[in-house]
Amino acid sequence: MNQGPDGPVTDLWTLAERLVPELAERTGGETALTPDERARHARRRSPGARRRFLGGRLLRRLALSARTGLPPGTWRFTEGAHGRPELVSGRHGLRFNVSHTEGLIACVVTEGYASGVDVERVPFDDETVRLLTTQFDEAQRAVLAGAPDPAAALQEMWVLSEAYLKGIGIGLVQGLGELRFTRRAGSGEVTVADGRRPETCRSWRLDLTGHGSGHLVAVAVDDGGAGRLRRHDLAGPGDLVPPDVPPGPWPAAGPPAAAWPPAASAAP
């Protein structure tokens, strides 16, 4: 297991959306995707949606290869019960999760620990604030109303909730109610209290971080609070081929793998 001096290491990768075409040119682009991924890519209606879909698929292969030193063409993926992409069983105990929004794509990689990530473009506009506020319960709305900056507090609560619920494998299916987040003084580390799943939440650690491009990123990891976050920001052309990734073109990914064993995971 990839352990640092301070415990398990969680790798957070971010990729600026504007760099997706260059990354695709260097890596073979759609030829690195499975046939199913290529079909799903083609069904995206807007150029931005197709760009972010492709960027997420390429970034996850790059992040997994940087973690292991294996070629990006190594990786085979399946889907869990809720459509969340997962690695085929037996691949080094690795877990990953991907999120994207306009301007930024994020991928988190862990070894042996469940994880989730969410990225949002901020600040939210007034209509988004109004709509998202209705998703929280009465106690959560009271916390937001009492915050020095309610809109900023909503943004943080939303990305933390999404990252945590993706990590535990249910996404937004059961709603956002009864979640409480507490930031540790002087850091971006956050603890969660989950009224619906009080035993589950105790081992989860969250990190909340800003991004210079006007984005907010939350990472949730089930590592008992013992690990640390290691960031890799791909913000310029020189960042696109990290030294730990084997050089050369990425081979085609081949046919999609069969889903074994079935995993009860959240939607991406």
Short mmCIF file of C-alpha atoms in Angstrom, two decimals:
data_model
loop_
_atom_site.label_atom_id
_atom_site.label_comp_id
_atom_site.label_asym_id
_atom_site.label_seq_id
_atom_site.Cartn_x
_atom_site.Cartn_y
_atom_site.Cartn_z
CA MET A 1 0.00 0.00 0.00
CA ASN A 2 1.22 3.49 -0.84
CA GLN A 3 2.02 4.86 2.61
CA GLY A 4 3.75 8.10 3.47
CA PRO A 5 5.40 8.97 6.79
CA ASP A 6 2.05 10.36 7.94
CA GLY A 7 -0.10 7.37 6.94
CA PRO A 8 -2.03 6.43 3.78
CA VAL A 9 -1.69 8.80 0.84
CA THR A 10 -4.66 9.96 -1.21
CA ASP A 11 -3.77 11.41 -4.62
CA LEU A 12 -5.94 14.24 -5.92
CA TRP A 13 -5.45 15.09 -9.59
CA THR A 14 -6.99 18.11 -11.29
CA LEU A 15 -6.96 18.85 -15.00
CA ALA A 16 -7.85 22.20 -16.53
CA GLU A 17 -10.55 21.62 -19.13
CA ARG A 18 -8.75 23.81 -21.66
CA LEU A 19 -5.90 21.24 -21.70
CA VAL A 20 -8.10 18.26 -22.64
CA PRO A 21 -7.52 18.63 -26.43
CA GLU A 22 -3.73 18.64 -25.92
CA LEU A 23 -3.87 15.68 -23.54
CA ALA A 24 -6.02 13.84 -26.06
CA GLU A 25 -3.53 14.59 -28.83
CA ARG A 26 -0.66 13.20 -26.74
CA THR A 27 -2.50 10.07 -25.63
CA GLY A 28 -4.55 9.00 -28.61
CA GLY A 29 -7.76 10.61 -27.43
CA GLU A 30 -10.82 8.52 -28.18
CA THR A 31 -8.71 5.53 -29.28
CA ALA A 32 -7.71 5.09 -25.61
CA LEU A 33 -11.37 4.58 -24.67
CA THR A 34 -13.35 1.35 -24.68
CA PRO A 35 -16.04 0.94 -27.36
CA ASP A 36 -18.70 1.63 -24.74
CA GLU A 37 -16.92 4.79 -23.60
CA ARG A 38 -16.63 5.98 -27.20
CA ALA A 39 -20.35 5.46 -27.70
CA ARG A 40 -21.18 7.35 -24.51
CA HIS A 41 -18.79 10.14 -25.53
CA ALA A 42 -20.54 10.48 -28.89
CA ARG A 43 -23.95 10.76 -27.21
CA ARG A 44 -22.94 13.92 -25.31
CA ARG A 45 -24.81 16.75 -26.95
CA SER A 46 -22.46 19.70 -26.47
CA PRO A 47 -18.74 20.07 -27.25
CA GLY A 48 -18.09 20.98 -23.61
CA ALA A 49 -19.82 17.85 -22.31
CA ARG A 50 -17.86 15.66 -24.74
CA ARG A 51 -14.60 17.40 -23.79
CA ARG A 52 -15.17 16.89 -20.06
CA PHE A 53 -16.23 13.26 -20.53
CA LEU A 54 -13.07 12.52 -22.53
CA GLY A 55 -10.90 14.44 -20.07
CA GLY A 56 -12.28 12.48 -17.12
CA ARG A 57 -11.59 9.14 -18.82
CA LEU A 58 -8.05 10.12 -19.78
CA LEU A 59 -7.28 11.68 -16.40
CA ARG A 60 -8.30 8.57 -14.46
CA ARG A 61 -5.97 6.41 -16.57
CA LEU A 62 -3.13 8.88 -16.12
CA ALA A 63 -3.70 9.08 -12.34
CA LEU A 64 -3.81 5.31 -11.91
CA SER A 65 -0.64 4.88 -13.96
CA ALA A 66 1.20 7.58 -12.03
CA ARG A 67 0.29 5.75 -8.81
CA THR A 68 1.56 2.37 -10.02
CA GLY A 69 4.05 2.99 -12.83
CA LEU A 70 1.96 0.79 -15.15
CA PRO A 71 1.08 1.86 -18.72
CA PRO A 72 -2.24 3.70 -19.11
CA GLY A 73 -3.49 0.94 -21.43
CA THR A 74 -3.36 -1.47 -18.48
CA TRP A 75 -6.61 -0.39 -16.93
CA ARG A 76 -9.95 -2.11 -17.42
CA PHE A 77 -13.14 -0.75 -15.94
CA THR A 78 -16.55 -1.99 -14.94
CA GLU A 79 -19.60 -0.31 -13.42
CA GLY A 80 -21.20 -0.73 -10.03
CA ALA A 81 -24.89 -1.14 -9.33
CA HIS A 82 -25.52 2.61 -9.62
CA GLY A 83 -23.34 3.12 -12.68
CA ARG A 84 -20.22 4.29 -10.85
CA PRO A 85 -17.03 3.33 -12.74
CA GLU A 86 -14.76 0.94 -10.85
CA LEU A 87 -11.59 -0.95 -11.64
CA VAL A 88 -11.89 -4.62 -12.50
CA SER A 89 -11.27 -6.65 -9.33
CA GLY A 90 -7.67 -7.39 -8.39
CA ARG A 91 -5.98 -4.27 -9.67
CA HIS A 92 -3.65 -3.43 -6.77
CA GLY A 93 -6.53 -2.64 -4.41
CA LEU A 94 -6.88 0.76 -6.08
CA ARG A 95 -10.04 2.84 -5.78
CA PHE A 96 -10.79 6.00 -7.72
CA ASN A 97 -13.51 8.55 -8.30
CA VAL A 98 -13.94 11.32 -10.88
CA SER A 99 -15.88 14.58 -10.97
CA HIS A 100 -16.02 17.37 -13.50
CA THR A 101 -17.65 20.71 -14.04
CA GLU A 102 -17.15 23.57 -16.45
CA GLY A 103 -13.44 24.39 -16.47
CA LEU A 104 -12.03 21.62 -14.27
CA ILE A 105 -11.85 17.82 -13.97
CA ALA A 106 -10.82 16.05 -10.76
CA CYS A 107 -9.82 12.47 -9.98
CA VAL A 108 -8.98 10.92 -6.61
CA VAL A 109 -6.98 7.68 -6.23
CA THR A 110 -6.54 5.60 -3.07
CA GLU A 111 -5.27 2.13 -2.18
CA GLY A 112 -7.59 0.00 -0.11
CA TYR A 113 -9.92 2.82 0.95
CA ALA A 114 -13.24 3.97 -0.47
CA SER A 115 -13.20 7.56 -1.70
CA GLY A 116 -15.26 10.24 -3.39
CA VAL A 117 -14.57 13.61 -5.00
CA ASP A 118 -16.70 16.54 -6.10
CA VAL A 119 -15.73 19.72 -7.93
CA GLU A 120 -17.94 22.74 -8.50
CA ARG A 121 -17.45 26.06 -10.25
CA VAL A 122 -17.92 28.90 -7.77
CA PRO A 123 -19.49 31.23 -6.88
CA PHE A 124 -22.93 29.74 -7.51
CA ASP A 125 -25.40 32.07 -9.17
CA ASP A 126 -28.52 33.18 -7.28
CA GLU A 127 -30.81 30.64 -8.96
CA THR A 128 -28.44 27.76 -8.14
CA VAL A 129 -28.25 28.91 -4.52
CA ARG A 130 -32.05 28.98 -4.34
CA LEU A 131 -32.46 25.52 -5.86
CA LEU A 132 -29.72 23.83 -3.85
CA THR A 133 -30.94 25.30 -0.57
CA THR A 134 -34.17 23.34 -0.98
CA GLN A 135 -32.17 20.08 -1.01
CA PHE A 136 -31.11 20.45 2.63
CA ASP A 137 -33.14 19.75 5.76
CA GLU A 138 -34.40 22.39 8.18
CA ALA A 139 -31.43 22.10 10.55
CA GLN A 140 -28.95 22.40 7.68
CA ARG A 141 -30.75 25.47 6.32
CA ALA A 142 -30.55 27.04 9.79
CA VAL A 143 -26.78 26.49 9.81
CA LEU A 144 -26.50 28.11 6.39
CA ALA A 145 -28.66 31.07 7.38
CA GLY A 146 -26.50 31.70 10.46
CA ALA A 147 -23.19 31.58 8.59
CA PRO A 148 -21.25 34.85 8.04
CA ASP A 149 -21.51 34.20 4.28
CA PRO A 150 -24.51 31.91 3.64
CA ALA A 151 -23.77 31.52 -0.09
CA ALA A 152 -20.17 30.45 0.56
CA ALA A 153 -21.34 28.09 3.32
CA LEU A 154 -23.83 26.52 0.89
CA GLN A 155 -21.09 25.94 -1.68
CA GLU A 156 -18.93 24.17 0.90
CA MET A 157 -21.80 22.09 2.30
CA TRP A 158 -22.81 21.00 -1.21
CA VAL A 159 -19.37 19.81 -2.39
CA LEU A 160 -18.65 18.09 0.94
CA SER A 161 -22.01 16.31 0.83
CA GLU A 162 -21.51 15.14 -2.75
CA ALA A 163 -17.97 13.87 -2.11
CA TYR A 164 -19.00 11.97 1.03
CA LEU A 165 -22.15 10.42 -0.47
CA LYS A 166 -20.26 9.37 -3.60
CA GLY A 167 -17.60 7.86 -1.38
CA ILE A 168 -19.99 5.73 0.66
CA GLY A 169 -21.56 4.51 -2.55
CA ILE A 170 -25.05 6.01 -2.66
CA GLY A 171 -24.68 9.40 -4.33
CA LEU A 172 -27.71 11.63 -4.02
CA VAL A 173 -30.25 8.78 -4.16
CA GLN A 174 -31.19 9.13 -0.47
CA GLY A 175 -30.88 12.91 -0.28
CA LEU A 176 -28.60 15.19 1.73
CA GLY A 177 -30.44 15.35 5.04
CA GLU A 178 -28.84 14.89 8.48
CA LEU A 179 -25.27 15.58 7.37
CA ARG A 180 -23.19 17.96 9.50
CA PHE A 181 -19.65 19.04 8.67
CA THR A 182 -17.05 20.54 11.01
CA ARG A 183 -13.80 22.02 9.79
CA ARG A 184 -10.74 21.56 11.96
CA ALA A 185 -9.30 24.89 13.04
CA GLY A 186 -6.52 26.18 10.82
CA SER A 187 -6.84 23.52 8.12
CA GLY A 188 -8.96 22.31 5.23
CA GLU A 189 -9.67 18.99 6.97
CA VAL A 190 -13.30 18.32 7.77
CA THR A 191 -15.15 15.74 9.86
CA VAL A 192 -18.68 14.54 9.13
CA ALA A 193 -21.59 13.58 11.36
CA ASP A 194 -24.20 11.49 9.55
CA GLY A 195 -27.48 11.14 11.41
CA ARG A 196 -28.71 8.40 9.08
CA ARG A 197 -25.48 6.38 9.13
CA PRO A 198 -23.76 7.25 12.46
CA GLU A 199 -21.44 4.24 12.45
CA THR A 200 -20.36 4.66 8.83
CA CYS A 201 -19.25 8.27 9.09
CA ARG A 202 -16.78 7.82 11.96
CA SER A 203 -13.93 6.58 9.78
CA TRP A 204 -14.30 9.20 7.06
CA ARG A 205 -11.99 12.18 6.57
CA LEU A 206 -12.74 15.03 4.18
CA ASP A 207 -10.56 17.71 2.66
CA LEU A 208 -11.91 20.96 1.26
CA THR A 209 -9.70 22.96 -1.04
CA GLY A 210 -10.05 25.89 -3.37
CA HIS A 211 -8.62 26.03 -6.87
CA GLY A 212 -7.11 29.05 -8.55
CA SER A 213 -9.44 28.71 -11.53
CA GLY A 214 -12.54 29.56 -9.46
CA HIS A 215 -13.48 26.07 -8.33
CA LEU A 216 -14.09 24.30 -5.04
CA VAL A 217 -12.98 20.68 -4.57
CA ALA A 218 -13.92 18.24 -1.80
CA VAL A 219 -12.34 14.83 -1.23
CA ALA A 220 -13.74 12.16 1.10
CA VAL A 221 -11.70 9.11 2.16
CA ASP A 222 -12.56 6.21 4.47
CA ASP A 223 -9.07 5.99 5.99
CA GLY A 224 -9.92 6.52 9.64
CA GLY A 225 -8.56 10.05 9.53
CA ALA A 226 -4.99 8.75 9.44
CA GLY A 227 -4.04 9.73 5.90
CA ARG A 228 -3.02 12.80 3.99
CA LEU A 229 -3.87 14.41 0.67
CA ARG A 230 -1.28 14.76 -2.10
CA ARG A 231 -2.22 17.16 -4.91
CA HIS A 232 -1.26 17.08 -8.58
CA ASP A 233 -2.56 20.07 -10.55
CA LEU A 234 -2.29 19.77 -14.33
CA ALA A 235 -2.59 23.44 -15.16
CA GLY A 236 -0.19 23.88 -18.09
CA PRO A 237 1.08 21.88 -21.09
CA GLY A 238 4.28 20.94 -19.26
CA ASP A 239 2.25 19.13 -16.59
CA LEU A 240 0.49 16.71 -18.93
CA VAL A 241 2.95 13.80 -18.80
CA PRO A 242 3.96 13.25 -15.15
CA PRO A 243 7.34 11.54 -14.65
CA ASP A 244 5.75 8.43 -13.09
CA VAL A 245 3.71 7.64 -16.21
CA PRO A 246 5.48 5.38 -18.74
CA PRO A 247 6.23 7.30 -21.98
CA GLY A 248 4.83 6.56 -25.41
CA PRO A 249 1.36 6.41 -26.94
CA TRP A 250 -1.44 4.86 -24.95
CA PRO A 251 -2.65 1.57 -26.45
CA ALA A 252 -6.33 1.21 -27.21
CA ALA A 253 -8.30 0.19 -24.16
CA GLY A 254 -10.02 -2.76 -25.85
CA PRO A 255 -13.45 -4.15 -25.05
CA PRO A 256 -15.13 -3.33 -21.76
CA ALA A 257 -14.60 -5.84 -18.98
CA ALA A 258 -17.42 -7.88 -17.48
CA ALA A 259 -18.73 -6.65 -14.16
CA TRP A 260 -17.23 -8.95 -11.53
CA PRO A 261 -17.85 -8.88 -8.68
CA PRO A 262 -20.92 -6.58 -8.82
CA ALA A 263 -20.23 -3.52 -6.69
CA ALA A 264 -22.87 -1.45 -4.91
CA SER A 265 -21.51 1.97 -5.76
CA ALA A 266 -22.82 5.43 -6.51
CA ALA A 267 -23.26 7.04 -9.89
CA PRO A 268 -20.28 9.11 -11.12
#
